[in-house]
Amino acid sequence: MKIKQNYYIETYGCQMNVSDSELIISVLDNDDYEKVESIDNADIILFNTCSVREHAEQRVLGRVSNERHRKIQKPGLKIGILGCMAQRLGERLINEDLGIDFAIGVDQYHALPQILKEDCGAELNFDFNQVYEGIIPKHQGEHCAFITIMRGCNNFCSYCIVPHVRGRERSRPYSDIKKDIEDALKSNMLDITLLGQNVNSYLFEDKAFPTLLKQIEKDFPDIERLRFITSHPKDLSDELIEVMAESSMLCNHIHLPMQSGNNEVLSRMSRSYSFDDYMLIVNKLRKAVPDIALTTDLIAGFPGESEAQFKDTLQAMSDICFDYAFCFKYSPREGTEAASYENQVKEPERLRRLQEMIELQRKITLDKYKAMIGKEVEVYVEGFSKKSKKKVSGKSRDFKICVLTGSASDIGSIMRAKVIDATAGTLICE
Ligand code: SAH
Ligand code: SF4
Ligand code: F3S
């Protein structure tokens, strides 16, 4: 009998990376490798990494430096970097004395077993057609499944490293998406999120994104909740809004990154929409799906952002009242256009703006959540609450965390509950 090598994998970054790790697990488990839950038992340690901000990369380098001592006790142990950071830094990761044995880029996962056996070092070639056709990821979640429908990005927003490390847009064949959803449903995962850097650009043969959604609804009536991330505002079509309005499967939530509320900043970000364009979409969405929850991404301290321009973003936040906003401090990424812009905002100022943004959003979220008190919500119970084993928690259809009294037998079920109180991150229900 062949002895399998044990590997341990840790994932950083966005849901795309979580989904890629599930793909990697599928590839390795079908070969001579076995996944272990404890790093202590690993022969190979894999970090699937993110490059979107400097901090994300520093964290992984910190993790590697914490774990490399294991090589002294276990001389054959290998540490590998996968994902966006491998793609960005490649050989540099291996050549510097960091304890890293290999770096494998985002389009080479199908060849992982081979690469591991041959001790290749760095495998970073882009393959702009790579959609891992025929490989079905092994879902690791219990209740929510994330399903990649497209890879890469063509947008080149001036601050963003993603198109540089993920390559060009390409869509996954529907036959594979279908198998992936079938697998998720077989494991009783009732909440399905379709993934792509810009799902609105999905195009396979003649199927565009709204058609894909309709097809999934038709083929899989058992899905309880269907979601998608992320939508670029410039590509959000009226047809998609129509599908959202008509569908009972699609959740009443959309993540629509605004980034800034100032036109000049948006233009220097190469976002291809103005604040008015963004507002027009928000109004259309709210008209078509009246109780829709809206979440967004925002960047504080983009190069050249003046205090007045920053205030425009705060004003936009107050006007739109997002249910939640992921706020980020601008992080210059080598090789992106914005990193070479003059008048970068100083670090302490970026931090101050970020804190102001977070504080404002906290208040807006709290108001929004408080306004839910007395209303009924549908909760898909995903597990025990972090604070008490007498309470369970899950998400509402509009993507809010809910906590309610319950027991182990409620986990995995869909319950109706009434909101009795709220914090800036949780609806307390009964
Ligand atoms: N494709 C998605 C997500 C991209 S990354 C989209 O277009 O929305 C997620 C978020 O990270 C972005 O929306 C942006 O707000 C943030 N981000 C990307 N690059 C960044 C940078 N250099 N500094 C700070 N935040 C950044
Ligand atoms: Fe980055 Fe823009 Fe592409 Fe999103 S759309 S991944 S922010 S370049
Ligand atoms: Fe995702 Fe980070 Fe890569 S956000 S696409 S893992 S750079």
Tab-separated table of C-alpha atoms and ligand atoms in Angstrom:
chain	number	residue	atom	x	y	z
A	1	MET	CA	0.000	0.000	0.000
A	2	LYS	CA	1.240	3.442	-0.847
A	3	ILE	CA	1.721	5.732	2.145
A	4	LYS	CA	-0.077	8.997	1.663
A	5	GLN	CA	1.619	12.260	2.518
A	6	ASN	CA	-0.224	14.420	5.000
A	7	TYR	CA	-0.891	18.022	4.130
A	8	TYR	CA	-2.317	20.855	6.145
A	9	ILE	CA	-3.804	23.923	4.468
A	10	GLU	CA	-4.539	27.403	5.757
A	11	THR	CA	-6.495	29.919	3.682
A	12	TYR	CA	-6.302	33.720	3.623
A	13	GLY	CA	-8.085	36.386	1.585
A	14	CYS	CA	-11.423	36.395	-0.152
A	15	GLN	CA	-14.073	33.721	-0.738
A	16	MET	CA	-12.472	33.012	-4.120
A	17	ASN	CA	-9.472	31.736	-2.207
A	18	VAL	CA	-11.667	29.659	0.081
A	19	SER	CA	-13.192	28.126	-3.028
A	20	ASP	CA	-9.723	27.611	-4.563
A	21	SER	CA	-8.607	25.786	-1.412
A	22	GLU	CA	-11.570	23.438	-1.862
A	23	LEU	CA	-10.367	22.855	-5.403
A	24	ILE	CA	-6.808	22.195	-4.183
A	25	ILE	CA	-8.148	19.740	-1.588
A	26	SER	CA	-10.041	17.918	-4.323
A	27	VAL	CA	-6.911	17.664	-6.501
A	28	LEU	CA	-4.665	16.440	-3.666
A	29	ASP	CA	-7.169	14.039	-2.096
A	30	ASN	CA	-7.596	12.366	-5.470
A	31	ASP	CA	-3.848	11.749	-5.542
A	32	ASP	CA	-1.367	10.487	-2.947
A	33	TYR	CA	-2.171	13.106	-0.354
A	34	GLU	CA	-4.363	13.257	2.689
A	35	LYS	CA	-5.593	16.389	4.425
A	36	VAL	CA	-5.000	16.658	8.166
A	37	GLU	CA	-6.670	19.079	10.551
A	38	SER	CA	-3.669	19.488	12.838
A	39	ILE	CA	-0.506	21.191	11.605
A	40	ASP	CA	1.471	18.900	13.974
A	41	ASN	CA	0.755	15.896	11.735
A	42	ALA	CA	1.651	17.554	8.435
A	43	ASP	CA	4.402	16.574	5.996
A	44	ILE	CA	3.463	19.520	3.825
A	45	ILE	CA	2.153	22.869	5.052
A	46	LEU	CA	0.276	24.946	2.497
A	47	PHE	CA	-0.689	28.583	2.818
A	48	ASN	CA	-3.206	29.807	0.249
A	49	THR	CA	-2.535	33.512	0.324
A	50	CYS	CA	-3.840	36.991	-0.491
A	51	SER	CA	-2.003	40.056	-1.823
A	52	VAL	CA	-4.768	42.604	-1.778
A	53	ARG	CA	-3.194	44.683	0.987
A	54	GLU	CA	0.292	44.803	2.505
A	55	HIS	CA	-1.088	43.642	5.848
A	56	ALA	CA	-2.468	40.427	4.302
A	57	GLU	CA	1.004	39.477	3.066
A	58	GLN	CA	2.730	40.391	6.329
A	59	ARG	CA	0.369	38.101	8.222
A	60	VAL	CA	1.305	35.099	6.105
A	61	LEU	CA	5.034	35.796	6.359
A	62	GLY	CA	4.532	35.974	10.120
A	63	ARG	CA	2.748	32.598	10.075
A	64	VAL	CA	5.569	31.009	8.059
A	65	SER	CA	8.213	32.350	10.408
A	66	ASN	CA	6.243	30.896	13.348
A	67	GLU	CA	6.069	27.448	11.759
A	68	ARG	CA	9.469	27.014	10.120
A	69	HIS	CA	11.001	25.714	13.380
A	70	ARG	CA	9.102	22.465	12.631
A	71	LYS	CA	11.636	21.722	9.911
A	72	ILE	CA	14.271	21.119	12.576
A	73	GLN	CA	12.248	18.296	14.143
A	74	LYS	CA	10.957	17.010	10.798
A	75	PRO	CA	13.669	17.495	8.153
A	76	GLY	CA	11.495	16.426	5.192
A	77	LEU	CA	8.763	18.930	6.016
A	78	LYS	CA	7.892	21.308	3.189
A	79	ILE	CA	6.239	24.708	3.404
A	80	GLY	CA	4.529	26.064	0.297
A	81	ILE	CA	2.849	29.319	-0.667
A	82	LEU	CA	-0.108	29.148	-3.053
A	83	GLY	CA	-2.449	31.784	-4.383
A	84	CYS	CA	-2.119	35.469	-5.087
A	85	MET	CA	1.009	36.127	-3.053
A	86	ALA	CA	2.818	33.227	-4.744
A	87	GLN	CA	1.769	34.683	-8.076
A	88	ARG	CA	2.985	38.150	-7.124
A	89	LEU	CA	6.300	37.322	-5.460
A	90	GLY	CA	7.155	33.898	-6.883
A	91	GLU	CA	10.884	33.229	-6.854
A	92	ARG	CA	11.432	36.071	-4.421
A	93	LEU	CA	9.652	33.984	-1.752
A	94	ILE	CA	11.941	31.038	-2.339
A	95	ASN	CA	15.208	32.875	-2.798
A	96	GLU	CA	15.001	34.831	0.410
A	97	ASP	CA	15.660	32.780	3.510
A	98	LEU	CA	12.080	32.586	4.724
A	99	GLY	CA	11.750	28.828	5.064
A	100	ILE	CA	9.509	28.581	1.990
A	101	ASP	CA	10.139	25.602	-0.323
A	102	PHE	CA	7.764	26.290	-3.164
A	103	ALA	CA	5.401	28.884	-4.641
A	104	ILE	CA	2.521	27.847	-6.874
A	105	GLY	CA	0.372	30.284	-8.786
A	106	VAL	CA	-3.389	30.400	-9.255
A	107	ASP	CA	-3.507	28.619	-12.635
A	108	GLN	CA	-1.343	25.618	-11.685
A	109	TYR	CA	-3.431	23.789	-9.094
A	110	HIS	CA	-4.338	20.892	-11.401
A	111	ALA	CA	-0.596	20.064	-11.547
A	112	LEU	CA	-0.011	20.282	-7.795
A	113	PRO	CA	0.683	16.550	-7.188
A	114	GLN	CA	3.250	16.540	-9.967
A	115	ILE	CA	4.829	19.761	-8.780
A	116	LEU	CA	5.099	18.445	-5.220
A	117	LYS	CA	6.668	15.195	-6.368
A	118	GLU	CA	9.214	16.934	-8.569
A	119	ASP	CA	10.185	19.574	-5.994
A	120	CYS	CA	9.751	22.260	-8.601
A	121	GLY	CA	10.212	25.393	-6.523
A	122	ALA	CA	8.125	27.943	-8.384
A	123	GLU	CA	5.318	27.220	-10.851
A	124	LEU	CA	3.717	30.468	-11.783
A	125	ASN	CA	2.706	30.372	-15.414
A	126	PHE	CA	-0.554	32.094	-16.160
A	127	ASP	CA	-3.023	30.161	-18.249
A	128	PHE	CA	-5.747	32.565	-19.229
A	129	ASN	CA	-8.019	29.709	-20.276
A	130	GLN	CA	-7.706	27.798	-17.025
A	131	VAL	CA	-11.108	27.092	-15.481
A	132	TYR	CA	-10.161	23.704	-13.975
A	133	GLU	CA	-12.673	21.991	-16.183
A	134	GLY	CA	-13.858	18.679	-14.772
A	135	ILE	CA	-12.395	19.277	-11.298
A	136	ILE	CA	-15.126	19.609	-8.693
A	137	PRO	CA	-14.007	21.233	-5.430
A	138	LYS	CA	-14.555	19.416	-2.135
A	139	HIS	CA	-16.782	21.694	-0.122
A	140	GLN	CA	-15.494	22.158	3.410
A	141	GLY	CA	-18.396	24.147	4.838
A	142	GLU	CA	-21.413	22.551	6.446
A	143	HIS	CA	-24.293	24.790	5.465
A	144	CYS	CA	-23.084	27.410	2.998
A	145	ALA	CA	-21.389	26.553	-0.297
A	146	PHE	CA	-19.263	28.953	-2.311
A	147	ILE	CA	-19.185	28.139	-5.980
A	148	THR	CA	-16.765	29.780	-8.383
A	149	ILE	CA	-18.411	30.685	-11.683
A	150	MET	CA	-15.630	32.786	-13.168
A	151	ARG	CA	-11.958	33.504	-12.591
A	152	GLY	CA	-9.792	36.579	-13.105
A	153	CYS	CA	-10.628	40.226	-13.652
A	154	ASN	CA	-10.310	42.631	-16.582
A	155	ASN	CA	-11.073	45.839	-14.769
A	156	PHE	CA	-7.700	47.065	-13.556
A	157	CYS	CA	-9.022	49.451	-10.929
A	158	SER	CA	-5.937	51.575	-10.363
A	159	TYR	CA	-5.366	50.487	-6.745
A	160	CYS	CA	-5.976	46.781	-7.199
A	161	ILE	CA	-3.507	43.900	-7.503
A	162	VAL	CA	-6.164	41.285	-8.318
A	163	PRO	CA	-6.022	41.484	-12.156
A	164	HIS	CA	-2.218	41.289	-11.936
A	165	VAL	CA	-2.255	38.108	-9.869
A	166	ARG	CA	-5.407	36.419	-11.152
A	167	GLY	CA	-5.161	37.089	-14.861
A	168	ARG	CA	-7.983	37.730	-17.314
A	169	GLU	CA	-11.679	36.940	-16.969
A	170	ARG	CA	-12.887	33.503	-17.984
A	171	SER	CA	-16.052	31.652	-17.121
A	172	ARG	CA	-16.557	28.133	-15.873
A	173	PRO	CA	-18.677	25.782	-18.005
A	174	TYR	CA	-22.227	25.354	-16.773
A	175	SER	CA	-21.807	21.564	-16.667
A	176	ASP	CA	-19.154	21.961	-13.923
A	177	ILE	CA	-21.111	24.595	-12.013
A	178	LYS	CA	-24.029	22.183	-12.084
A	179	LYS	CA	-21.998	19.290	-10.646
A	180	ASP	CA	-20.645	21.609	-7.981
A	181	ILE	CA	-24.156	22.670	-6.932
A	182	GLU	CA	-25.356	19.041	-6.991
A	183	ASP	CA	-22.525	18.124	-4.591
A	184	ALA	CA	-23.402	20.985	-2.265
A	185	LEU	CA	-27.073	20.024	-2.191
A	186	LYS	CA	-26.224	16.370	-1.575
A	187	SER	CA	-24.385	17.540	1.566
A	188	ASN	CA	-27.470	19.539	2.605
A	189	MET	CA	-25.877	22.903	1.951
A	190	LEU	CA	-28.883	25.070	1.249
A	191	ASP	CA	-27.185	28.450	0.969
A	192	ILE	CA	-25.297	28.806	-2.313
A	193	THR	CA	-23.100	31.794	-3.173
A	194	LEU	CA	-21.839	32.168	-6.733
A	195	LEU	CA	-18.378	33.671	-6.859
A	196	GLY	CA	-16.340	35.811	-9.194
A	197	GLN	CA	-14.394	39.080	-9.037
A	198	ASN	CA	-17.105	40.477	-11.267
A	199	VAL	CA	-19.947	37.986	-11.625
A	200	ASN	CA	-21.827	40.290	-14.008
A	201	SER	CA	-19.236	39.492	-16.657
A	202	TYR	CA	-20.046	35.768	-16.574
A	203	LEU	CA	-20.299	34.519	-20.143
A	204	PHE	CA	-20.094	30.909	-21.176
A	205	GLU	CA	-21.108	30.061	-24.734
A	206	ASP	CA	-24.197	32.254	-25.045
A	207	LYS	CA	-25.096	32.234	-21.345
A	208	ALA	CA	-24.700	35.576	-19.573
A	209	PHE	CA	-25.127	36.072	-15.838
A	210	PRO	CA	-28.905	36.715	-15.638
A	211	THR	CA	-29.499	33.637	-17.834
A	212	LEU	CA	-27.192	31.582	-15.618
A	213	LEU	CA	-29.216	32.585	-12.542
A	214	LYS	CA	-32.488	31.629	-14.226
A	215	GLN	CA	-31.024	28.312	-15.339
A	216	ILE	CA	-29.836	27.490	-11.805
A	217	GLU	CA	-33.266	28.301	-10.402
A	218	LYS	CA	-34.874	26.017	-12.939
A	219	ASP	CA	-32.420	23.125	-12.478
A	220	PHE	CA	-32.189	23.291	-8.671
A	221	PRO	CA	-35.544	24.041	-7.055
A	222	ASP	CA	-34.139	22.714	-3.737
A	223	ILE	CA	-31.761	25.638	-3.215
A	224	GLU	CA	-33.156	27.697	-0.352
A	225	ARG	CA	-30.903	30.698	-0.774
A	226	LEU	CA	-28.961	31.864	-3.783
A	227	ARG	CA	-26.478	34.750	-3.575
A	228	PHE	CA	-23.627	36.111	-5.662
A	229	ILE	CA	-20.488	38.177	-5.027
A	230	THR	CA	-19.150	40.484	-6.332
A	231	SER	CA	-20.976	42.829	-8.677
A	232	HIS	CA	-19.171	45.715	-10.288
A	233	PRO	CA	-21.617	48.655	-10.442
A	234	LYS	CA	-20.646	49.469	-14.034
A	235	ASP	CA	-21.868	46.060	-15.233
A	236	LEU	CA	-25.009	45.651	-13.171
A	237	SER	CA	-27.699	45.408	-15.832
A	238	ASP	CA	-31.422	46.154	-15.704
A	239	GLU	CA	-31.939	42.550	-16.702
A	240	LEU	CA	-30.161	41.376	-13.557
A	241	ILE	CA	-32.278	43.698	-11.396
A	242	GLU	CA	-35.365	42.230	-13.051
A	243	VAL	CA	-34.216	38.687	-12.274
A	244	MET	CA	-33.594	39.696	-8.662
A	245	ALA	CA	-37.064	41.198	-8.383
A	246	GLU	CA	-38.780	38.120	-9.792
A	247	SER	CA	-36.796	35.391	-8.066
A	248	SER	CA	-37.869	33.848	-4.772
A	249	MET	CA	-34.590	31.951	-4.510
A	250	LEU	CA	-32.213	34.912	-4.798
A	251	CYS	CA	-31.632	36.584	-1.449
A	252	ASN	CA	-32.619	40.183	-0.853
A	253	HIS	CA	-29.033	41.259	-0.459
A	254	ILE	CA	-26.418	42.652	-2.800
A	255	HIS	CA	-22.777	43.497	-2.232
A	256	LEU	CA	-22.004	46.482	-4.418
A	257	PRO	CA	-18.591	48.048	-3.802
A	258	MET	CA	-18.754	51.838	-4.053
A	259	GLN	CA	-15.101	52.515	-3.026
A	260	SER	CA	-15.588	56.304	-2.844
A	261	GLY	CA	-18.389	58.869	-2.922
A	262	ASN	CA	-16.365	61.428	-4.877
A	263	ASN	CA	-16.333	61.561	-8.678
A	264	GLU	CA	-12.755	62.686	-9.094
A	265	VAL	CA	-11.501	59.939	-6.792
A	266	LEU	CA	-13.698	57.367	-8.559
A	267	SER	CA	-12.239	58.458	-11.856
A	268	ARG	CA	-8.649	58.174	-10.601
A	269	MET	CA	-9.579	54.749	-9.268
A	270	SER	CA	-10.644	53.842	-12.855
A	271	ARG	CA	-13.991	52.617	-11.595
A	272	SER	CA	-15.924	53.744	-14.749
A	273	TYR	CA	-18.940	55.107	-12.867
A	274	SER	CA	-19.786	58.385	-11.177
A	275	PHE	CA	-21.458	58.747	-7.815
A	276	ASP	CA	-24.707	59.599	-9.650
A	277	ASP	CA	-24.454	56.387	-11.681
A	278	TYR	CA	-24.020	54.478	-8.436
A	279	MET	CA	-27.042	56.193	-6.848
A	280	LEU	CA	-29.138	55.402	-9.891
A	281	ILE	CA	-28.417	51.697	-9.470
A	282	VAL	CA	-29.104	51.836	-5.723
A	283	ASN	CA	-32.470	53.470	-6.381
A	284	LYS	CA	-33.367	50.960	-9.088
A	285	LEU	CA	-32.450	48.065	-6.791
A	286	ARG	CA	-34.428	49.492	-3.888
A	287	LYS	CA	-37.434	50.043	-6.121
A	288	ALA	CA	-37.299	46.532	-7.588
A	289	VAL	CA	-36.531	44.712	-4.320
A	290	PRO	CA	-37.962	46.972	-1.596
A	291	ASP	CA	-36.358	45.279	1.431
A	292	ILE	CA	-32.978	44.702	-0.209
A	293	ALA	CA	-29.923	44.906	2.065
A	294	LEU	CA	-26.980	46.718	0.595
A	295	THR	CA	-23.366	46.152	1.618
A	296	THR	CA	-20.277	47.764	0.149
A	297	ASP	CA	-16.496	48.166	0.156
A	298	LEU	CA	-14.867	51.550	0.795
A	299	ILE	CA	-11.274	52.754	0.637
A	300	ALA	CA	-9.966	55.479	2.967
A	301	GLY	CA	-7.006	57.644	1.981
A	302	PHE	CA	-6.696	56.844	-1.720
A	303	PRO	CA	-3.740	58.808	-3.233
A	304	GLY	CA	-4.619	62.472	-3.604
A	305	GLU	CA	-7.899	62.158	-1.686
A	306	SER	CA	-8.486	65.582	-0.090
A	307	GLU	CA	-10.315	66.063	3.179
A	308	ALA	CA	-13.328	67.393	1.215
A	309	GLN	CA	-13.302	64.351	-1.075
A	310	PHE	CA	-13.131	62.054	1.942
A	311	LYS	CA	-16.120	63.933	3.418
A	312	ASP	CA	-18.032	63.179	0.188
A	313	THR	CA	-17.649	59.481	0.970
A	314	LEU	CA	-18.909	60.008	4.536
A	315	GLN	CA	-21.861	61.972	3.134
A	316	ALA	CA	-22.604	59.200	0.624
A	317	MET	CA	-22.535	56.650	3.454
A	318	SER	CA	-25.048	58.701	5.440
A	319	ASP	CA	-27.265	59.217	2.392
A	320	ILE	CA	-27.294	55.594	1.254
A	321	CYS	CA	-27.292	53.967	4.721
A	322	PHE	CA	-25.525	50.728	3.807
A	323	ASP	CA	-26.455	47.777	5.993
A	324	TYR	CA	-22.751	47.131	6.330
A	325	ALA	CA	-19.530	48.491	4.798
A	326	PHE	CA	-16.156	46.783	4.646
A	327	CYS	CA	-13.801	49.739	5.141
A	328	PHE	CA	-10.171	49.512	4.084
A	329	LYS	CA	-7.174	51.782	4.460
A	330	TYR	CA	-5.526	52.319	1.078
A	331	SER	CA	-2.492	50.069	0.711
A	332	PRO	CA	-0.081	50.810	-2.172
A	333	ARG	CA	0.536	47.671	-4.260
A	334	GLU	CA	3.721	47.487	-6.308
A	335	GLY	CA	2.935	47.414	-10.025
A	336	THR	CA	-0.515	48.997	-9.779
A	337	GLU	CA	-1.154	52.406	-11.301
A	338	ALA	CA	-2.169	54.157	-8.072
A	339	ALA	CA	1.023	53.120	-6.286
A	340	SER	CA	2.914	55.500	-8.559
A	341	TYR	CA	0.491	58.417	-8.124
A	342	GLU	CA	2.008	61.453	-6.497
A	343	ASN	CA	0.678	62.900	-3.248
A	344	GLN	CA	0.012	59.670	-1.407
A	345	VAL	CA	-1.953	60.363	1.759
A	346	LYS	CA	0.277	59.978	4.828
A	347	GLU	CA	-0.219	56.791	6.862
A	348	PRO	CA	-1.492	58.421	10.096
A	349	GLU	CA	-4.023	60.381	8.034
A	350	ARG	CA	-5.200	57.236	6.198
A	351	LEU	CA	-5.683	55.590	9.559
A	352	ARG	CA	-7.627	58.534	10.963
A	353	ARG	CA	-9.951	58.513	7.951
A	354	LEU	CA	-10.435	54.775	8.212
A	355	GLN	CA	-11.372	55.039	11.883
A	356	GLU	CA	-13.831	57.843	11.139
A	357	MET	CA	-15.411	55.737	8.405
A	358	ILE	CA	-15.705	52.657	10.609
A	359	GLU	CA	-17.252	54.679	13.426
A	360	LEU	CA	-19.831	56.268	11.110
A	361	GLN	CA	-20.750	52.899	9.610
A	362	ARG	CA	-21.077	51.380	13.071
A	363	LYS	CA	-23.753	53.969	13.892
A	364	ILE	CA	-25.545	53.473	10.576
A	365	THR	CA	-25.507	49.689	10.977
A	366	LEU	CA	-26.793	49.956	14.543
A	367	ASP	CA	-29.685	52.199	13.411
A	368	LYS	CA	-30.503	49.817	10.547
A	369	TYR	CA	-30.419	46.763	12.811
A	370	LYS	CA	-32.486	48.515	15.536
A	371	ALA	CA	-35.093	49.329	12.916
A	372	MET	CA	-35.548	45.570	12.480
A	373	ILE	CA	-36.837	45.154	16.064
A	374	GLY	CA	-40.360	43.726	15.992
A	375	LYS	CA	-39.945	42.292	12.487
A	376	GLU	CA	-39.876	38.633	11.548
A	377	VAL	CA	-36.773	37.116	9.946
A	378	GLU	CA	-35.948	33.748	8.412
A	379	VAL	CA	-32.783	32.290	9.969
A	380	TYR	CA	-30.726	29.467	8.474
A	381	VAL	CA	-29.187	28.046	11.645
A	382	GLU	CA	-25.490	27.321	11.071
A	383	GLY	CA	-24.221	26.512	14.578
A	384	PHE	CA	-24.114	27.441	18.230
A	385	SER	CA	-23.711	31.076	19.146
A	386	LYS	CA	-20.132	31.969	20.074
A	387	LYS	CA	-21.200	33.096	23.526
A	388	SER	CA	-23.605	30.399	24.720
A	389	LYS	CA	-24.445	26.762	23.999
A	390	LYS	CA	-28.095	27.530	24.740
A	391	LYS	CA	-28.244	29.815	21.740
A	392	VAL	CA	-27.803	29.153	18.055
A	393	SER	CA	-26.828	31.521	15.287
A	394	GLY	CA	-27.169	31.866	11.575
A	395	LYS	CA	-27.873	34.410	8.889
A	396	SER	CA	-31.082	36.050	7.746
A	397	ARG	CA	-31.897	36.087	4.053
A	398	ASP	CA	-30.532	39.623	3.906
A	399	PHE	CA	-27.157	38.565	5.301
A	400	LYS	CA	-27.447	39.674	8.924
A	401	ILE	CA	-26.145	37.518	11.766
A	402	CYS	CA	-29.003	36.407	14.012
A	403	VAL	CA	-28.807	34.805	17.449
A	404	LEU	CA	-31.743	32.916	18.968
A	405	THR	CA	-32.558	30.356	21.640
A	406	GLY	CA	-32.134	26.844	20.293
A	407	SER	CA	-30.365	23.525	20.545
A	408	ALA	CA	-28.180	21.166	18.500
A	409	SER	CA	-31.213	19.767	16.697
A	410	ASP	CA	-31.954	23.191	15.187
A	411	ILE	CA	-28.584	23.373	13.416
A	412	GLY	CA	-29.068	23.041	9.670
A	413	SER	CA	-32.737	24.029	9.785
A	414	ILE	CA	-34.482	27.158	8.656
A	415	MET	CA	-36.423	28.902	11.404
A	416	ARG	CA	-38.694	31.901	11.598
A	417	ALA	CA	-37.917	34.274	14.436
A	418	LYS	CA	-38.838	37.682	15.720
A	419	VAL	CA	-36.185	40.346	16.249
A	420	ILE	CA	-36.298	41.589	19.854
A	421	ASP	CA	-33.045	43.530	20.087
A	422	ALA	CA	-30.009	44.469	18.004
A	423	THR	CA	-26.346	45.411	18.229
A	424	ALA	CA	-24.203	46.876	15.429
A	425	GLY	CA	-23.513	43.360	14.126
A	426	THR	CA	-26.204	40.997	15.371
A	427	LEU	CA	-29.980	40.695	15.477
A	428	ILE	CA	-31.131	39.162	18.758
A	429	CYS	CA	-34.218	37.047	17.987
A	430	GLU	CA	-36.694	34.745	19.649
B	1	SAH	N1	-13.665	42.077	-7.194
B	1	SAH	C1	-14.167	42.570	-6.029
B	1	SAH	C2	-13.264	42.509	-4.793
B	1	SAH	C3	-11.872	42.921	-4.907
B	1	SAH	S1	-10.898	42.996	-3.491
B	1	SAH	C4	-14.634	43.938	-6.355
B	1	SAH	O1	-14.350	44.485	-7.368
B	1	SAH	O2	-15.343	44.476	-5.548
B	1	SAH	C5	-11.995	43.528	-2.223
B	1	SAH	C6	-11.878	44.952	-1.810
B	1	SAH	O3	-10.577	45.236	-1.348
B	1	SAH	C7	-12.100	45.964	-2.902
B	1	SAH	O4	-13.448	46.149	-3.176
B	1	SAH	C8	-11.447	47.195	-2.340
B	1	SAH	O5	-12.338	47.923	-1.540
B	1	SAH	C9	-10.362	46.627	-1.437
B	1	SAH	N2	-9.026	46.877	-1.999
B	1	SAH	C10	-8.522	46.398	-3.153
B	1	SAH	N3	-7.256	46.855	-3.350
B	1	SAH	C11	-6.977	47.619	-2.268
B	1	SAH	C12	-5.833	48.392	-1.877
B	1	SAH	N4	-4.733	48.454	-2.642
B	1	SAH	N5	-5.881	49.054	-0.710
B	1	SAH	C13	-6.980	49.020	0.073
B	1	SAH	N6	-8.091	48.330	-0.254
B	1	SAH	C14	-8.093	47.639	-1.415
B	2	SF4	FE1	-9.913	44.677	-8.230
B	2	SF4	FE2	-11.515	46.294	-9.547
B	2	SF4	FE3	-11.172	43.792	-10.397
B	2	SF4	FE4	-12.513	44.248	-8.160
B	2	SF4	S1	-13.117	44.916	-10.212
B	2	SF4	S2	-10.939	42.735	-8.474
B	2	SF4	S3	-11.477	46.031	-7.295
B	2	SF4	S4	-9.629	45.413	-10.348
B	3	F3S	FE1	-8.788	37.358	-3.243
B	3	F3S	FE2	-6.775	38.488	-2.070
B	3	F3S	FE3	-6.369	37.204	-4.288
B	3	F3S	S1	-8.780	39.323	-2.227
B	3	F3S	S2	-8.283	37.351	-5.409
B	3	F3S	S3	-7.072	36.333	-2.351
B	3	F3S	S4	-5.441	39.108	-3.732
